[in-house]
XYZ file of C-alpha atoms in Angstrom:
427
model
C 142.225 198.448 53.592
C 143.885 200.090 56.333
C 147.234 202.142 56.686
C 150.113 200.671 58.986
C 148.815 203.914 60.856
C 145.290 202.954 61.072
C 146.308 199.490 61.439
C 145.774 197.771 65.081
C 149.231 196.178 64.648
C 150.767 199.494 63.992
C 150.769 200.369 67.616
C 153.883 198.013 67.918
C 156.148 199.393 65.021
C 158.383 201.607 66.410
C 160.863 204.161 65.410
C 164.247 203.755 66.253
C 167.903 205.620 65.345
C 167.692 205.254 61.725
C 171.020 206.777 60.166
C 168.863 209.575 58.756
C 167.767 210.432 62.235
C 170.859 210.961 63.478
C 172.901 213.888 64.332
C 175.456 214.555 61.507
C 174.079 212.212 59.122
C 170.979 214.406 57.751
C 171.643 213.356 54.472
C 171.957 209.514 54.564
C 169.017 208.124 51.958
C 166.030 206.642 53.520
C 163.757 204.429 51.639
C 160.998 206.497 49.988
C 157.457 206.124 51.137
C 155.819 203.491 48.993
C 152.535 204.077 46.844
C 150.901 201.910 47.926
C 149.040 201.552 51.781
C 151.004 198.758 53.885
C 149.680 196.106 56.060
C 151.482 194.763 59.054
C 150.532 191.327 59.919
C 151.620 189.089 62.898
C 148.467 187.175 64.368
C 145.663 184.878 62.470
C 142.860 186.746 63.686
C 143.734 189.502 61.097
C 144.410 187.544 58.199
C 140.454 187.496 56.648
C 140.907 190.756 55.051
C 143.912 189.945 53.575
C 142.596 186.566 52.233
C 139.733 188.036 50.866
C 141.661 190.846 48.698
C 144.573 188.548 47.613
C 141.877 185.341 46.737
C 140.723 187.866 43.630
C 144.182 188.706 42.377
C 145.837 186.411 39.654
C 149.059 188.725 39.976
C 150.868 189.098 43.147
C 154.227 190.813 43.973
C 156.006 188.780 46.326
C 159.216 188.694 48.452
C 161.252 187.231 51.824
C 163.357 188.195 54.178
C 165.609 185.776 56.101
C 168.283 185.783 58.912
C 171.038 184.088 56.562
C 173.759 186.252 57.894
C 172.855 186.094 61.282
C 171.817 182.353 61.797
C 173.313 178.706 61.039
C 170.305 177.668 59.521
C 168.435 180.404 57.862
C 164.942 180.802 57.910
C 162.374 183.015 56.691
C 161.382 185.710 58.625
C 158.834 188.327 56.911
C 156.682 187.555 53.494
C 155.934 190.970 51.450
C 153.146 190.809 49.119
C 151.524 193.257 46.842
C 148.429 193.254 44.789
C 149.160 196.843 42.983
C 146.812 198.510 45.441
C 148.083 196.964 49.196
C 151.047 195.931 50.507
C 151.086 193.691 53.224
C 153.907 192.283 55.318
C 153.871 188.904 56.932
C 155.510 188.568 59.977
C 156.590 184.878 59.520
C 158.324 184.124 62.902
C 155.471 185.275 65.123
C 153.362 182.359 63.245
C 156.007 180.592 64.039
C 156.397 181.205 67.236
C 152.941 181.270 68.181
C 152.369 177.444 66.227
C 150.307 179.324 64.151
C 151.564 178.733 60.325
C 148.590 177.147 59.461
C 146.596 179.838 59.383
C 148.838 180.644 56.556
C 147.723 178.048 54.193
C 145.223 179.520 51.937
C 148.495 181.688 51.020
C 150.522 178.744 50.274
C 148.193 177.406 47.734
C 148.094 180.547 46.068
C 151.596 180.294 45.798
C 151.751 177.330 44.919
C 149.038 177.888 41.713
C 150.037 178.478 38.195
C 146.539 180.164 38.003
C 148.118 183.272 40.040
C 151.276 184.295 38.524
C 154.035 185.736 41.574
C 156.051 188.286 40.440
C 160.068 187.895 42.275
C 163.235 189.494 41.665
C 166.164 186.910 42.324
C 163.254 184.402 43.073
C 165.969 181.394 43.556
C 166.580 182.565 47.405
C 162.894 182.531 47.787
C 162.061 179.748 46.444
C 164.464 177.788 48.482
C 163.932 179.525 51.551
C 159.869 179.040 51.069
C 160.483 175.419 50.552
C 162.945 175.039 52.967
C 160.590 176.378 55.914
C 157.458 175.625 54.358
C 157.196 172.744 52.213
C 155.986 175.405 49.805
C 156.939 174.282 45.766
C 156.199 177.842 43.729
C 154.957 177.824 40.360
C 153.562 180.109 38.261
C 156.137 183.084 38.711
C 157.823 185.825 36.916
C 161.516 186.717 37.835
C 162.264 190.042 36.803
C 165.826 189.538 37.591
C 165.801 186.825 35.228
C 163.753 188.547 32.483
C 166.172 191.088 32.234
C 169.264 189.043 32.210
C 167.819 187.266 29.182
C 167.119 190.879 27.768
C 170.587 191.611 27.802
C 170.341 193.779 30.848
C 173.970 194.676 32.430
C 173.033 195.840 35.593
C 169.966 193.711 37.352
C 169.380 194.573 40.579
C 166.013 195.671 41.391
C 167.599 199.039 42.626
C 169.148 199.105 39.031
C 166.362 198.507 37.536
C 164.373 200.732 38.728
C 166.445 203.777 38.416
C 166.762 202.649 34.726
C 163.357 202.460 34.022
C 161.418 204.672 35.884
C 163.885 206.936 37.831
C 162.873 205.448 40.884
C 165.683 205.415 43.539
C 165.596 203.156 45.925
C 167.995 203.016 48.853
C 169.862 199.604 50.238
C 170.828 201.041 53.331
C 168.795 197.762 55.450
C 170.023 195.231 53.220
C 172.043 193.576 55.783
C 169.585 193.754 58.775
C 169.102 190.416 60.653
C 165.476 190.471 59.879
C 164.823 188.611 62.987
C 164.950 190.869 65.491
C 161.689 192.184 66.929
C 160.241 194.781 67.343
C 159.992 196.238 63.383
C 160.553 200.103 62.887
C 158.408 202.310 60.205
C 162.061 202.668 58.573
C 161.818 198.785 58.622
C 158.391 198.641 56.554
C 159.408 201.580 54.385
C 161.928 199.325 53.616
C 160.158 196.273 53.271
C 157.375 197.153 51.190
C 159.453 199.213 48.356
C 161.015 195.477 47.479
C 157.699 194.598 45.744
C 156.096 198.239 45.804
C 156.755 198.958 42.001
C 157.329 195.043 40.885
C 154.148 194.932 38.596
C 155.401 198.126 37.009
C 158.221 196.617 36.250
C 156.924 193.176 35.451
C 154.393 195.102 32.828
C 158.138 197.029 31.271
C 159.708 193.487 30.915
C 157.034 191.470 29.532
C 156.482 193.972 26.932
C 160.154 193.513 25.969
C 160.179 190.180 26.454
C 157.339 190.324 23.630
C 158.908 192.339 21.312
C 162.156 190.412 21.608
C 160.147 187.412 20.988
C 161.484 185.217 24.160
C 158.376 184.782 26.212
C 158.700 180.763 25.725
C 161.971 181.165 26.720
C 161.591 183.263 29.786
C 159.083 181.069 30.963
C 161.115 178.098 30.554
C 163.460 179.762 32.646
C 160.676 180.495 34.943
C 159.670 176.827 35.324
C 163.255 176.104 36.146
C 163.876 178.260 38.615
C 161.041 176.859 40.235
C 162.875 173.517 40.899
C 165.516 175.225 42.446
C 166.214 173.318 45.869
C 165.135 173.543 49.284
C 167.820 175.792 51.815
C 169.560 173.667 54.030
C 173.386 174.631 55.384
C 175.910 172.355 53.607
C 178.804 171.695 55.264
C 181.662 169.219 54.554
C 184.305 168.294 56.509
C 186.902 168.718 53.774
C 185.837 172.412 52.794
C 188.943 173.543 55.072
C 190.846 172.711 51.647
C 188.795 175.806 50.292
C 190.433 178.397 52.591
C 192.965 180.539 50.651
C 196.478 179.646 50.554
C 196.241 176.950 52.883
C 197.991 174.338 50.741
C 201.099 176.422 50.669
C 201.365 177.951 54.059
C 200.139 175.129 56.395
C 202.406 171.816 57.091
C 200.952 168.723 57.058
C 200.923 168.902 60.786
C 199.225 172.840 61.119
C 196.268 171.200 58.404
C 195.770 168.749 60.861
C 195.125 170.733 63.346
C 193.154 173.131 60.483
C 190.960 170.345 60.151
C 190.257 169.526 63.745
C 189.487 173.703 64.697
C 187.480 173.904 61.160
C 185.057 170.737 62.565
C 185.019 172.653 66.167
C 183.934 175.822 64.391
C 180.559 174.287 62.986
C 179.888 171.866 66.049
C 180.102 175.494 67.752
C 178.352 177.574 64.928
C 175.056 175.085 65.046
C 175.111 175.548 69.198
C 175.155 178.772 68.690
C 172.813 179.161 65.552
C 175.258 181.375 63.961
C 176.975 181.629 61.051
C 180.208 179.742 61.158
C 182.228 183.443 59.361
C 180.968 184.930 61.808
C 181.731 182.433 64.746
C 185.511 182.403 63.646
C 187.274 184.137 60.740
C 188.991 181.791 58.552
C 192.163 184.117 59.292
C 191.698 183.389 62.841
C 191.388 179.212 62.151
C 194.864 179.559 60.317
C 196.574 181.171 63.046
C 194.983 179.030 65.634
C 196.073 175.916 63.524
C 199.511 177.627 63.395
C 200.612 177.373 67.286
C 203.699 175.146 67.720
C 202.508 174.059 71.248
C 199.574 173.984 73.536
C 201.655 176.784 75.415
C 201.397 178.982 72.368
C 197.940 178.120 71.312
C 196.818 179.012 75.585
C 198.319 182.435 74.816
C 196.790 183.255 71.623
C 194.771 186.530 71.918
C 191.705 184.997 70.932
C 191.676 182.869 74.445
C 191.801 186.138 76.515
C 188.292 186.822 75.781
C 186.252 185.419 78.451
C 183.693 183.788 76.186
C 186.622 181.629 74.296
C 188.296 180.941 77.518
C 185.624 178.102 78.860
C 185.174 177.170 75.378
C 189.690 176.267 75.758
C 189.289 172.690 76.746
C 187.304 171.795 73.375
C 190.701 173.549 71.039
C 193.044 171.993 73.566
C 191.327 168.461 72.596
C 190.942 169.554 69.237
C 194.782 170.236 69.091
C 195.625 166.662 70.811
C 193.518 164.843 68.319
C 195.051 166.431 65.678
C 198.711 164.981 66.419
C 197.720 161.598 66.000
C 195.572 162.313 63.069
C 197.268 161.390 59.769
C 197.958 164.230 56.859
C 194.977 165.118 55.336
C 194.074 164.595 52.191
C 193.157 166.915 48.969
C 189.737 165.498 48.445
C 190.550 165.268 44.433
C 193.437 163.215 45.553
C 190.714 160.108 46.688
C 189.280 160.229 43.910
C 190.129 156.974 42.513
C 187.171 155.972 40.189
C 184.684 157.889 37.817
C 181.185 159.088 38.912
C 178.459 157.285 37.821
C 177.413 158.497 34.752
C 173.480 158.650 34.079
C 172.687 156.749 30.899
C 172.228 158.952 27.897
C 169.495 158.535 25.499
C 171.841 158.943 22.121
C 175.861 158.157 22.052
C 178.006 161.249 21.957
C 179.178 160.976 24.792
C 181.351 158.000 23.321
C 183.084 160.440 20.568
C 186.351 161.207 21.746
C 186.969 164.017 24.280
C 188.991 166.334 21.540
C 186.130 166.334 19.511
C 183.722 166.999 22.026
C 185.976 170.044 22.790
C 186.026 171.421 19.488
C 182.395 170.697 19.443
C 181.671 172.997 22.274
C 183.816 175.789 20.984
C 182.046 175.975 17.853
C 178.108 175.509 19.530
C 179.395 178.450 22.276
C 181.183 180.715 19.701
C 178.029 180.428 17.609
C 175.600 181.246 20.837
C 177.914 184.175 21.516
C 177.695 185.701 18.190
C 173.587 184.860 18.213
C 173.038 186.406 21.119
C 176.088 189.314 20.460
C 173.726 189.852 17.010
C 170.064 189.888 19.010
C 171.284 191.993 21.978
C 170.286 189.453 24.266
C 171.846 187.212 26.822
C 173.912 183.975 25.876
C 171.464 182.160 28.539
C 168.363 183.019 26.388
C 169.700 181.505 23.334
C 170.866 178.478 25.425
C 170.707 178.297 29.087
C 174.214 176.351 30.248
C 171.965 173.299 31.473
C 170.542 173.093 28.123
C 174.267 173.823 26.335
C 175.533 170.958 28.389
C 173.304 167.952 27.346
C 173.518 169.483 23.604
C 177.787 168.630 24.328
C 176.854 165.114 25.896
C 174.170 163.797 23.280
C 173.952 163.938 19.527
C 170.535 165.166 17.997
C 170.149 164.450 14.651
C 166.775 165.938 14.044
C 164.366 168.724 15.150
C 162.368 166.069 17.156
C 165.731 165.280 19.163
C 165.888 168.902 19.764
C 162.271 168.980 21.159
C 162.569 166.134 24.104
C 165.578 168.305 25.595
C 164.415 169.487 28.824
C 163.940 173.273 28.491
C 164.712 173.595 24.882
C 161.269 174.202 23.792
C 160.158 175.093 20.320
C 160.470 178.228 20.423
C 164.124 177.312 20.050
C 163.493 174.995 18.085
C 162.123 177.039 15.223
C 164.937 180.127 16.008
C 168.330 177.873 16.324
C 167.234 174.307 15.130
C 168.474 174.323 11.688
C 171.754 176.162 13.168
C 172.561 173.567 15.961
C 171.986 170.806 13.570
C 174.321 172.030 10.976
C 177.160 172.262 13.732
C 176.657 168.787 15.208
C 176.786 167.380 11.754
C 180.469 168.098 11.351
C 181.275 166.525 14.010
């Protein structure tokens, strides 16, 4: 395989004023090379090569980068992969762009098999950013982030990681880079590539001690559900204004009125703009704006002196009208006058009264502390909190019970079984 040097593609990866380049900042880390050769790839016609290699791997490193910070909707930008020998880089958007993505397929469905395991780190952001763009549903991958969490890892960062286990240092100086701005710089694919350069090495580390701590079942329960995690779409409510700090106790009625109106202006202008509403307003900046006594005051606040937020005036001064015939808004616990529906439970503890239900989880998370406090492992690899939860709102009475909880398992089962039937029996 060919070098981003060698590469025909690498004639359009610059170099640009990295911090290290720069005059008085000789010092500032760079991201080491990587060990592996790296791939830059932006049009179909020189994706053969890269099918061919990949097709014979059943172990793939894998990672995205997205524009979260820089766009309303985020989407994903560049796909690094690594077989342990090449490392290529995707460039996502120029598919995109060029209404080319389906030349990107065959990937998918190697994705997409549980025949080729994907090795991630935090996969959850992938996952939903893959099937978000994509359609893509993973399966079949190992999350070292999550494999080390269950090994009772404290710090789990890939950088973290790394250093701990191999001395490898690996600098986050481009973690914030809007990842859709063209063209790429060699710092950029230094960058790039070291997030899955030295993932199998790890992956190998991990699964050895996930071995020897006997929670493979576990972790790959774990796997499987981080697999479902949802598709990446921008969720916005209406009533999230009531999540802005210390708004309850410094706004009137009237001023949250007027909160409301600015905080619906903010998105409507955050989605024209395909930017992220934080960084379209400050929540600081709403308050104050919600905070003018007049239209007088609100005309002269400094915000409105910018040329930009002078035309968009009109659209606050309506904002601020509507707002004074609006009625007080309303805490959205406050309309909550009836229960959610409940999904029906397949045995009755639910029914038991709530004090015992309390007690019930105090004992059933004291005892998961002290397992996991006594295997130096994580609480979530005795009993992940989804799996804790349904434990609290049924009542198994036998191993079998145990066994049809989703993500129990019986690995589990043979470990706690006996333990977690004992403590649901006094109760």
């Amino acid at each position: 395989m060919t070098s981003p040097e060698d590469s025909p593609t690498h004639s359009k990866i610059g170099r640009r004023n990295h911090p290290s380049h720069q005059q008085g900042n000789a010092n500032a880390p760079v991201s080491p090379i990587p060990p592996q050769p790296i791939v830059f790839l932006d049009d179909s016609s020189e994706l053969d090569p890269f099918f061919e290699s990949i097709r014979r791997s059943t172990l793939l490193a894998v990672d995205t980068e997205t524009n979260g910070l820089f766009a309303y909707r985020s989407e994903v930008c560049l796909i690094q992969i690594s077989d342990a020998e090449t490392i290529w880089i995707i460039d996502a958007l120029a598919f995109k762009k060029k209404n080319a993505v389906d030349a990107l397929v065959p990937l998918f469905h190697l994705f997409e098999s549980p025949r080729v395991t994907k090795i991630l780190h935090g996969a959850s952001h992938d996952i939903a950013s893959l099937k978000a763009d994509f359609g893509i549903v993973l399966s079949g991958i190992f999350d070292t982030q999550a494999a080390a969490t269950f090994l009772g890892r404290v710090h789990t960062s890939l950088a973290a990681l790394l250093l701990e286990e191999f001395g490898i240092a690996l600098p986050k100086t481009l973690q914030k880079s809007n990842w859709a701005r063209r063209p790429l710089h060699a710092e950029d694919l230094s960058y790039l590539a070291n997030d899955v350069a030295y993932l199998h090495k790890l992956q190998r580390r991990l699964e050895k001690d996930l071995r020897r701590a006997d929670l493979v079942e576990e972790s790959s329960l774990e796997f499987a559900r981080i697999c479902e995690t949802p598709p990446a779409e921008p969720a916005f409510s209406p009533d999230d204004f009531w999540k802005i700090r210390g708004v309850r106790q410094r706004l009137s009625d009237r001023q949250l009125a007027r909160l409301r109106r600015f905080f619906l202006l903010r998105d409507s202008l955050a989605r024209h703009w395909n930017r992220p509403p934080f960084k379209v307003l400050s929540n600081s900046l709403l308050i104050s704006l919600a905070e003018a006594s007049s239209l007088k005051s609100l005309r002269r606040h400094p915000l409105f002196r910018k040329p930009r937020w002078k035309k968009q005036f009109p659209r606050f001064e309506n904002a601020f009208r509507a707002a004074a015939e609006d009625p007080p808004p309303i805490p959205p616990e406050s309309t909550r006058n009836t229960l959610p529906e409940r999904r029906p439970l397949p045995l009755p503890y639910h029914h038991r009264p709530f004090e015992k239900r309390k007690q019930f989880e105090k004992v059933l998370k004291n005892w998961r502390t002290a397992e996991a406090k006594r295997k130096g492992i994580a609480t979530s690899a005795v009993l992940p909190a989804g799996v804790l939860e349904i434990l609290l709102l049924t009542r198994p009475s036998s191993r079998r019970d145990l066994s049809r909880i989703p993500g129990f398992g019986e690995g589990r089962n043979r470990k706690y079984g006996k333990a977690i039937l004992d403590i649901v029996a006094r109760f």
